[in-house]
GROMACS .gro file of C-alpha atoms in nm:
model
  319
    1UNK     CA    1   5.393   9.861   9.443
    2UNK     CA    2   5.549  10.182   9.427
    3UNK     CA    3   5.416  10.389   9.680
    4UNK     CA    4   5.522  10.721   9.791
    5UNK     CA    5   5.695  10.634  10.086
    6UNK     CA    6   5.901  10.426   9.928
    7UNK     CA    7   5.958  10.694   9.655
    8UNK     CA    8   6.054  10.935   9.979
    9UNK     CA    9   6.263  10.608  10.113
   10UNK     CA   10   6.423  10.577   9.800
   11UNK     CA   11   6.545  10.968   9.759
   12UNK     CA   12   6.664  10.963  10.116
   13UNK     CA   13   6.847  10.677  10.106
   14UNK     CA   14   7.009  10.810   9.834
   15UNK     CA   15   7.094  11.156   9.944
   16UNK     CA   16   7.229  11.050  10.298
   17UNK     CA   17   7.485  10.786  10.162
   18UNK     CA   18   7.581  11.045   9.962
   19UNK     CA   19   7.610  11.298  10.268
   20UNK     CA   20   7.804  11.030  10.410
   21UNK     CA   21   8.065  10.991  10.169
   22UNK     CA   22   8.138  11.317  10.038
   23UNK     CA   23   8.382  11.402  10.340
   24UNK     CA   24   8.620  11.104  10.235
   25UNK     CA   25   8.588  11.096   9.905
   26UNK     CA   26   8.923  11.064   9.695
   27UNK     CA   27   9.035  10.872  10.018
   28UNK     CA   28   9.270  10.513   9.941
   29UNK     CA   29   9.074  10.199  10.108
   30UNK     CA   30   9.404  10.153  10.333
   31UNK     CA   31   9.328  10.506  10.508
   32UNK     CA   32   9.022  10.389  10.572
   33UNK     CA   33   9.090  10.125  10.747
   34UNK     CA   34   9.301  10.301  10.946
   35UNK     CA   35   9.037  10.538  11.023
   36UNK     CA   36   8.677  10.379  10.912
   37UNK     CA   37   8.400  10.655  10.843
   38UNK     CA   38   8.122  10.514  11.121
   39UNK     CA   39   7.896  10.781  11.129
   40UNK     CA   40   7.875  11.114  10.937
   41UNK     CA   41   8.149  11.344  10.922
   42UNK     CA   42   8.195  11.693  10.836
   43UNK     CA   43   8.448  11.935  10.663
   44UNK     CA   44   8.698  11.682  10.484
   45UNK     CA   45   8.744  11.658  10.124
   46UNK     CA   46   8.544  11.992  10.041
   47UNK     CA   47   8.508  12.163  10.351
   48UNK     CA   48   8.134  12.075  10.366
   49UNK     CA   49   7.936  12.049  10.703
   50UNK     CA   50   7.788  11.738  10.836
   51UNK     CA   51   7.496  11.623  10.585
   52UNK     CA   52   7.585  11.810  10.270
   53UNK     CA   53   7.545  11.598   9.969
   54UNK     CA   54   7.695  11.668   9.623
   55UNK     CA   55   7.650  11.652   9.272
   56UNK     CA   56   7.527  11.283   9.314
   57UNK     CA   57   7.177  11.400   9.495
   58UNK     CA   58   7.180  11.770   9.310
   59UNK     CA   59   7.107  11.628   8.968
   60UNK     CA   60   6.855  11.348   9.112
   61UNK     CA   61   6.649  11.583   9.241
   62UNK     CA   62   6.684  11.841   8.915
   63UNK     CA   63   6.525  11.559   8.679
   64UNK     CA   64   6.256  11.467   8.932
   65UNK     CA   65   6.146  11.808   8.954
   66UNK     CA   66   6.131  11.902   8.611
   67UNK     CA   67   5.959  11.579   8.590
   68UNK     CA   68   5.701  11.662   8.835
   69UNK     CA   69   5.697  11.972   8.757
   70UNK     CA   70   5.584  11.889   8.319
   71UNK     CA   71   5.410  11.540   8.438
   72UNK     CA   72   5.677  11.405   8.133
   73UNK     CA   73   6.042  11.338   8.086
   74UNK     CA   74   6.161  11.633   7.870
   75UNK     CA   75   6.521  11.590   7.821
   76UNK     CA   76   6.595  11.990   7.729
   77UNK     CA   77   6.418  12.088   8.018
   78UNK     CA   78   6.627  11.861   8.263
   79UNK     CA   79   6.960  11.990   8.114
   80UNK     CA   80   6.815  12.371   8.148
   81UNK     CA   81   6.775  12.250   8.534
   82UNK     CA   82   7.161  12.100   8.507
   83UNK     CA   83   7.254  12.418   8.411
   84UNK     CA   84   7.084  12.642   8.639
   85UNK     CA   85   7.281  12.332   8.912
   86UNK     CA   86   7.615  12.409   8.749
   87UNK     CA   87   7.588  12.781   8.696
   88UNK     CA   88   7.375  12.887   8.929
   89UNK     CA   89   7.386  12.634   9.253
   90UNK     CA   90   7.023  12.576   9.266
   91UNK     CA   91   6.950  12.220   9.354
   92UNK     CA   92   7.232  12.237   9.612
   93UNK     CA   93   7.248  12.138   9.977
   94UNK     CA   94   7.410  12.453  10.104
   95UNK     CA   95   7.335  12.677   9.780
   96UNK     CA   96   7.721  12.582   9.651
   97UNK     CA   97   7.815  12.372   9.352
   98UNK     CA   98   8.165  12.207   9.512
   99UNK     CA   99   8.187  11.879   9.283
  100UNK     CA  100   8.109  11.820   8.909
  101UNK     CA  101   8.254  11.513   8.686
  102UNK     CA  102   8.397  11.612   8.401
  103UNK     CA  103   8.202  11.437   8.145
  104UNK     CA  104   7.864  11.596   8.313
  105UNK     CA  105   8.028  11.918   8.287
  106UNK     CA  106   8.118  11.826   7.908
  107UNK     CA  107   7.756  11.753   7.843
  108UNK     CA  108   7.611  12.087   8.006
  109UNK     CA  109   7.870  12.262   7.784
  110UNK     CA  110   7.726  12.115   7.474
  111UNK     CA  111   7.360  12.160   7.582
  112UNK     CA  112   7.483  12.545   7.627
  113UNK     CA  113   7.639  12.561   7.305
  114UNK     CA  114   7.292  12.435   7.101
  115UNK     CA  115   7.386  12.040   7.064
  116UNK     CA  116   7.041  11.836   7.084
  117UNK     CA  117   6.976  11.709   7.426
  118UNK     CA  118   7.018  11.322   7.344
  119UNK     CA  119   7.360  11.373   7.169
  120UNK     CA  120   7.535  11.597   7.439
  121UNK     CA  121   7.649  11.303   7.650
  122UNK     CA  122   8.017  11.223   7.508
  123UNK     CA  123   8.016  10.864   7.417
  124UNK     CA  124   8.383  10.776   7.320
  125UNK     CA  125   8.547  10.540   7.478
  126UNK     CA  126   8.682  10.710   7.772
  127UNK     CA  127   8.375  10.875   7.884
  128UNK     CA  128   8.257  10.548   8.100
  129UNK     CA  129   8.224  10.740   8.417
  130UNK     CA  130   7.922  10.703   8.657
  131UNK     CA  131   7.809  11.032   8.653
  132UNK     CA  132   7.487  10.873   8.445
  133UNK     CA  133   7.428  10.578   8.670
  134UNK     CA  134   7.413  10.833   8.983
  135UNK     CA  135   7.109  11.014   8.881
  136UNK     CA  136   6.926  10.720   8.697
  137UNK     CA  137   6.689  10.689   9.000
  138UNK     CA  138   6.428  10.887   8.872
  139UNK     CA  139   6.373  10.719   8.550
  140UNK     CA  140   6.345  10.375   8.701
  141UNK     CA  141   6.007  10.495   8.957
  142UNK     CA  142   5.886  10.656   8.642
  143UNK     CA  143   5.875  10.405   8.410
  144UNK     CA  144   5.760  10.165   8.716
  145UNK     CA  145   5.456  10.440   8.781
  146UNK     CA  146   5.376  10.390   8.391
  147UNK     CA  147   5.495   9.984   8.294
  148UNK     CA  148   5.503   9.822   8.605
  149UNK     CA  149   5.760   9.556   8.638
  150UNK     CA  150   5.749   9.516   8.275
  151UNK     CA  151   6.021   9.689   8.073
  152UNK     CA  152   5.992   9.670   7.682
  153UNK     CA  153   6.295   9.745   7.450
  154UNK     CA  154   6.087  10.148   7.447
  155UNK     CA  155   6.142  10.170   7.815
  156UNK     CA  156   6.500  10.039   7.816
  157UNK     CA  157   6.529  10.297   7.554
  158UNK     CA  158   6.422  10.605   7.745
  159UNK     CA  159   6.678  10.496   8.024
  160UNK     CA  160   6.920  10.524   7.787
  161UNK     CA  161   6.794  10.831   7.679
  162UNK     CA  162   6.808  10.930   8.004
  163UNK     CA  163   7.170  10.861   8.045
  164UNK     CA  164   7.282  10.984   7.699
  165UNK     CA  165   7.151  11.361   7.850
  166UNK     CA  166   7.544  11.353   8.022
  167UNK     CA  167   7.662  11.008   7.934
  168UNK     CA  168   7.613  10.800   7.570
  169UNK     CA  169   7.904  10.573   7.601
  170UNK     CA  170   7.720  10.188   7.595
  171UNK     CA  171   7.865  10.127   7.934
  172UNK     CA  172   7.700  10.415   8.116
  173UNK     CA  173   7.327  10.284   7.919
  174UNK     CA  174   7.384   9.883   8.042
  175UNK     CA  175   7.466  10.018   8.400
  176UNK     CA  176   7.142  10.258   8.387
  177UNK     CA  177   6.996   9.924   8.255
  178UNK     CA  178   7.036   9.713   8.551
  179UNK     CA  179   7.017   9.964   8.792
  180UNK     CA  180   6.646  10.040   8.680
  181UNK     CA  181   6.559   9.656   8.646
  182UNK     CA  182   6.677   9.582   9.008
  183UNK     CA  183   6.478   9.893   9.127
  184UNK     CA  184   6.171   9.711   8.966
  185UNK     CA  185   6.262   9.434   9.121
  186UNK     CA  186   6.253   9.596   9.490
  187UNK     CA  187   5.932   9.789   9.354
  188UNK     CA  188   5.760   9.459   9.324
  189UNK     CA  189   5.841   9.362   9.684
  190UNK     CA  190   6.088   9.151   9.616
  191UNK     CA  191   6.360   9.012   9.857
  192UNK     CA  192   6.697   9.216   9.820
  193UNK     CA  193   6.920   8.936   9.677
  194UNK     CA  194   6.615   8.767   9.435
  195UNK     CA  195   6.541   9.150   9.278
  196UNK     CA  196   6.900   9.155   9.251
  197UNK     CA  197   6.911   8.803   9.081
  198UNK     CA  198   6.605   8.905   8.887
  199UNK     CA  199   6.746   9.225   8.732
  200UNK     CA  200   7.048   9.141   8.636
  201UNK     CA  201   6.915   8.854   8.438
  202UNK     CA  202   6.704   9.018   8.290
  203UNK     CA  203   6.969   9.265   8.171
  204UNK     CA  204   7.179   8.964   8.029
  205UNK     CA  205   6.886   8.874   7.846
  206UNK     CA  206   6.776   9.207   7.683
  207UNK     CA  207   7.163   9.357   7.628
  208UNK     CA  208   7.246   8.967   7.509
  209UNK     CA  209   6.997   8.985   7.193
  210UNK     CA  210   7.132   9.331   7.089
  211UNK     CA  211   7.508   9.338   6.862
  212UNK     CA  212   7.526   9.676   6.955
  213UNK     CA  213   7.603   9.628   7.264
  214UNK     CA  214   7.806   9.318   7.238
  215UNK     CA  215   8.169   9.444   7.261
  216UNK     CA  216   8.059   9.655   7.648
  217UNK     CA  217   7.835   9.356   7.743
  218UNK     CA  218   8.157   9.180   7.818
  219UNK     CA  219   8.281   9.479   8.086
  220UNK     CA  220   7.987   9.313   8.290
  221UNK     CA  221   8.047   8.925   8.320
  222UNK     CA  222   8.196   8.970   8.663
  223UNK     CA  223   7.846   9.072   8.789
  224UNK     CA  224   7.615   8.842   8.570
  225UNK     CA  225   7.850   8.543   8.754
  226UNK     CA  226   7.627   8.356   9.024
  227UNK     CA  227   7.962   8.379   9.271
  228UNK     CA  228   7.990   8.725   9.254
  229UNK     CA  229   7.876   8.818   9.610
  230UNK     CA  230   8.117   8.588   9.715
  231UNK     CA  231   8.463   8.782   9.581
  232UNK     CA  232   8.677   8.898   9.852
  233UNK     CA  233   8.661   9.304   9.903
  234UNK     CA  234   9.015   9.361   9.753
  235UNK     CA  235   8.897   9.244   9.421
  236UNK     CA  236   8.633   9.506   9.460
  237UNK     CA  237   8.769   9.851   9.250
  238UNK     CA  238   8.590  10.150   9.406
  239UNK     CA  239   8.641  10.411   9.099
  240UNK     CA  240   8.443  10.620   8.951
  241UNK     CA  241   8.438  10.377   8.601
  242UNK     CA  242   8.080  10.299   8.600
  243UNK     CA  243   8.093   9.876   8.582
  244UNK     CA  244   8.354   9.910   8.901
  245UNK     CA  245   8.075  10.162   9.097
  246UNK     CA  246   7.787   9.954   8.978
  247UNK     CA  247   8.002   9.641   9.073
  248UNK     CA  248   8.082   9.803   9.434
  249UNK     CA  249   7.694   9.905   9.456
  250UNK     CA  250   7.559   9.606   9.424
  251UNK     CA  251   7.858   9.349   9.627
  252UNK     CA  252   7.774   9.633   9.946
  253UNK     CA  253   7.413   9.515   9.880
  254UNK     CA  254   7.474   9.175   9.858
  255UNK     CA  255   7.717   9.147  10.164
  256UNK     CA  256   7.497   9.361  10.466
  257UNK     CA  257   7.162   9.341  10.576
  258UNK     CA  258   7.051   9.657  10.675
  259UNK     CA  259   7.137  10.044  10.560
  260UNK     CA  260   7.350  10.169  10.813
  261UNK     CA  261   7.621   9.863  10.734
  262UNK     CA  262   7.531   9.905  10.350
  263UNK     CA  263   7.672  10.274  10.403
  264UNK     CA  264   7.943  10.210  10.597
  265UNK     CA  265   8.095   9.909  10.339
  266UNK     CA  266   8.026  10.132  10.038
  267UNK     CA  267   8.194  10.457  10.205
  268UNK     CA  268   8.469  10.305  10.363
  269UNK     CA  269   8.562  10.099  10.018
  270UNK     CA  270   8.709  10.449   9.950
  271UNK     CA  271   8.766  10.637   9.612
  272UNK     CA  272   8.425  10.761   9.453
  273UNK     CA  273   8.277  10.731   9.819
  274UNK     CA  274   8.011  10.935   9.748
  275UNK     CA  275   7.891  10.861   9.455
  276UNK     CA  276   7.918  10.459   9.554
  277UNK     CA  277   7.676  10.528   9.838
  278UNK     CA  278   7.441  10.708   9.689
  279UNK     CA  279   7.388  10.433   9.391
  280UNK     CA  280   7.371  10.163   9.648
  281UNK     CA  281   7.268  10.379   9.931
  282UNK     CA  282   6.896  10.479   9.698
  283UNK     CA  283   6.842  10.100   9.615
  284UNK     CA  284   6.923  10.052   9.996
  285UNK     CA  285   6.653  10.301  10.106
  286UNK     CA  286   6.414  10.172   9.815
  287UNK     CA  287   6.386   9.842  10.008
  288UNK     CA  288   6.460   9.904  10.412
  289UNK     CA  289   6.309  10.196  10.401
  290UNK     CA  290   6.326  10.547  10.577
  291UNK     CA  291   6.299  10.415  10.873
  292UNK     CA  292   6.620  10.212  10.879
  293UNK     CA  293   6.819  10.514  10.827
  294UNK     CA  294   6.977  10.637  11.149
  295UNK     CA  295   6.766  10.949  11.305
  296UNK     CA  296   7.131  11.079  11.391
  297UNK     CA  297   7.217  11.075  11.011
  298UNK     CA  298   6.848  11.239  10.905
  299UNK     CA  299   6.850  11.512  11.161
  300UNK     CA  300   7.185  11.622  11.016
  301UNK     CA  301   7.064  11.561  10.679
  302UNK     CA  302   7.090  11.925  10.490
  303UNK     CA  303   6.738  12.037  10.353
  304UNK     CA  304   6.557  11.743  10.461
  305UNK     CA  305   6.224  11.889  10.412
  306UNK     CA  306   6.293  11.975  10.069
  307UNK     CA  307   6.437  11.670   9.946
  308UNK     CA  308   6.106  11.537  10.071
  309UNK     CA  309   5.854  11.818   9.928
  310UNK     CA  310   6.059  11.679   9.538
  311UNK     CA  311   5.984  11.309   9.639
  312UNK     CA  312   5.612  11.395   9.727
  313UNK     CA  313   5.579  11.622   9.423
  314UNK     CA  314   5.721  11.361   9.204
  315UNK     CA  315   5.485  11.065   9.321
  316UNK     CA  316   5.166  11.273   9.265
  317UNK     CA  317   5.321  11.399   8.913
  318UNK     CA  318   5.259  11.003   8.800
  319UNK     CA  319   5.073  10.815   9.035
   0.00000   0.00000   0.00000
């Protein structure tokens, strides 16, 4: 059941595994290790004070509130909110814009310059960045709030829609895919490592009966193995190619037992730090809950209460 605490859970979990990795993002894995993030940090990369989180938690929380706000997934209406994020720093932590991919910044372009919403994500080969996968969140509560745990081909199709808003290419829709069918998983009350079981087979299944998706299906064996918790962390790629962050995501899952060391493995795999922890770090706070997240990390946590007033709005929206 998907109840608004764990829709609140979910967000924060999200937001502050973001928060933690934006001051080390871009770092190499060896620095790191001389120097492990263990709580957060401020200024670094960006300059940012403790708690700021970037693009990864701005455009999660502009589709959940035009979603709240229309009670419906308009896809126009979300980009005119990406926008106003890019041009205008609303939906910010400290009212700056300091980090946008390019292939999100592609996409707003083209939504600016008149191209339909569902064709503005670039879809060419080398657009398989995770700049799709960070924000899918949203989709997967709403399509929870209106299925249940029961995703037809119409609601796998509206997360790709979802995705295609900044990213088409058929990478960026199977990660979206199995990011969404885990979070039904956890929704359901499953255990961590069965919803992650669960989902991903399920993902084999669906993308496995579909030739257009054949060719990118393949970019995912790795995870659809039954050993793949088990690889050692050097064969873990930290980028910000959307199998490798989906692949990091999940393995931090799979290897800790509680938020705070789910952060801390995701951050301190270095690269797309960030962005890493907030995929696995929303999941995370889907299933521990709030609650598990250190007090030291929310009290530093920038706008808090408003991050919290767009999770409550978006539960009553569709519940």
């Amino acid at each position: 059941m998907l109840t608004q605490k764990t829709v609140t859970s979910m967000l924060l979990g999200h937001a502050v595994a973001d928060a933690v990795g934006v001051p080390v993002e871009f770092t190499k894995r060896y620095r790191l290790k001389e120097n492990p993030v263990k709580n957060m940090r401020e200024y670094g990369t960006y300059g940012q004070p403790a708690g700021t989180w970037s693009d990864d938690t701005s455009l999660t929380i502009a589709a959940m509130e035009s979603m709240a706000r229309l009670k419906k997934i308009d896809y126009a209406d979300i980009l005119k909110n990406f926008m106003a994020w890019y041009s205008k720093s609303k939906f910010t932590a400290n009212d700056e814009t300091f980090d946008c991919g390019n292939t999100t910044a592609r996409a707003i372009s083209n939504f600016a310059h008149g191209t339909p919403p569902l064709e503005c994500g670039p879809s060419h080969e080398n657009a398989a960045a995770n700049g799709g996968l960070m924000r899918i969140s949203p989709v997967a509560m709403y399509l929870y709030f209106k299925h249940g745990n029961n995703f037809d081909s119409a609601a796998m199709q509206t997360i790709h829609n979802f995705s295609s808003i900044t990213h088409g290419n058929k990478n960026c829709l199977i990660a979206g895919g199995i990011y969404c069918l885990i979070a039904a998983e956890i929704f359901d009350g499953q255990n961590l490592q069965v919803a992650i079981s669960n989902g991903v087979n399920k993902a084999k299944n669906f993308y496995g009966n579909l030739r257009e998706f054949e060719k990118d299906l393949k970019n995912f064996e790795r995870l659809f193995d039954e050993n793949f918790a088990r690889l050692f962390e050097d064969e873990i790629q930290s980028t910000g190619y959307v199998v490798a962050s989906l692949e990091a995501s999940i393995w931090c899952l799979l290897n800790t037992d509680n938020y705070k060391d789910l952060v801390l493995k995701a951050v301190n795999l270095g690269g797309d730090t960030d962005t890493i922890g907030a995929i696995a770090g929303g999941l995370a706070g889907a299933f521990y809950g709030a609650e598990q997240i250190p007090a030291e990390w929310l009290d530093v946590l920038k706008k808090k209460d408003y991050l919290e007033k767009i999770a409550t709005d978006f539960y009553n929206a569709f519940n």
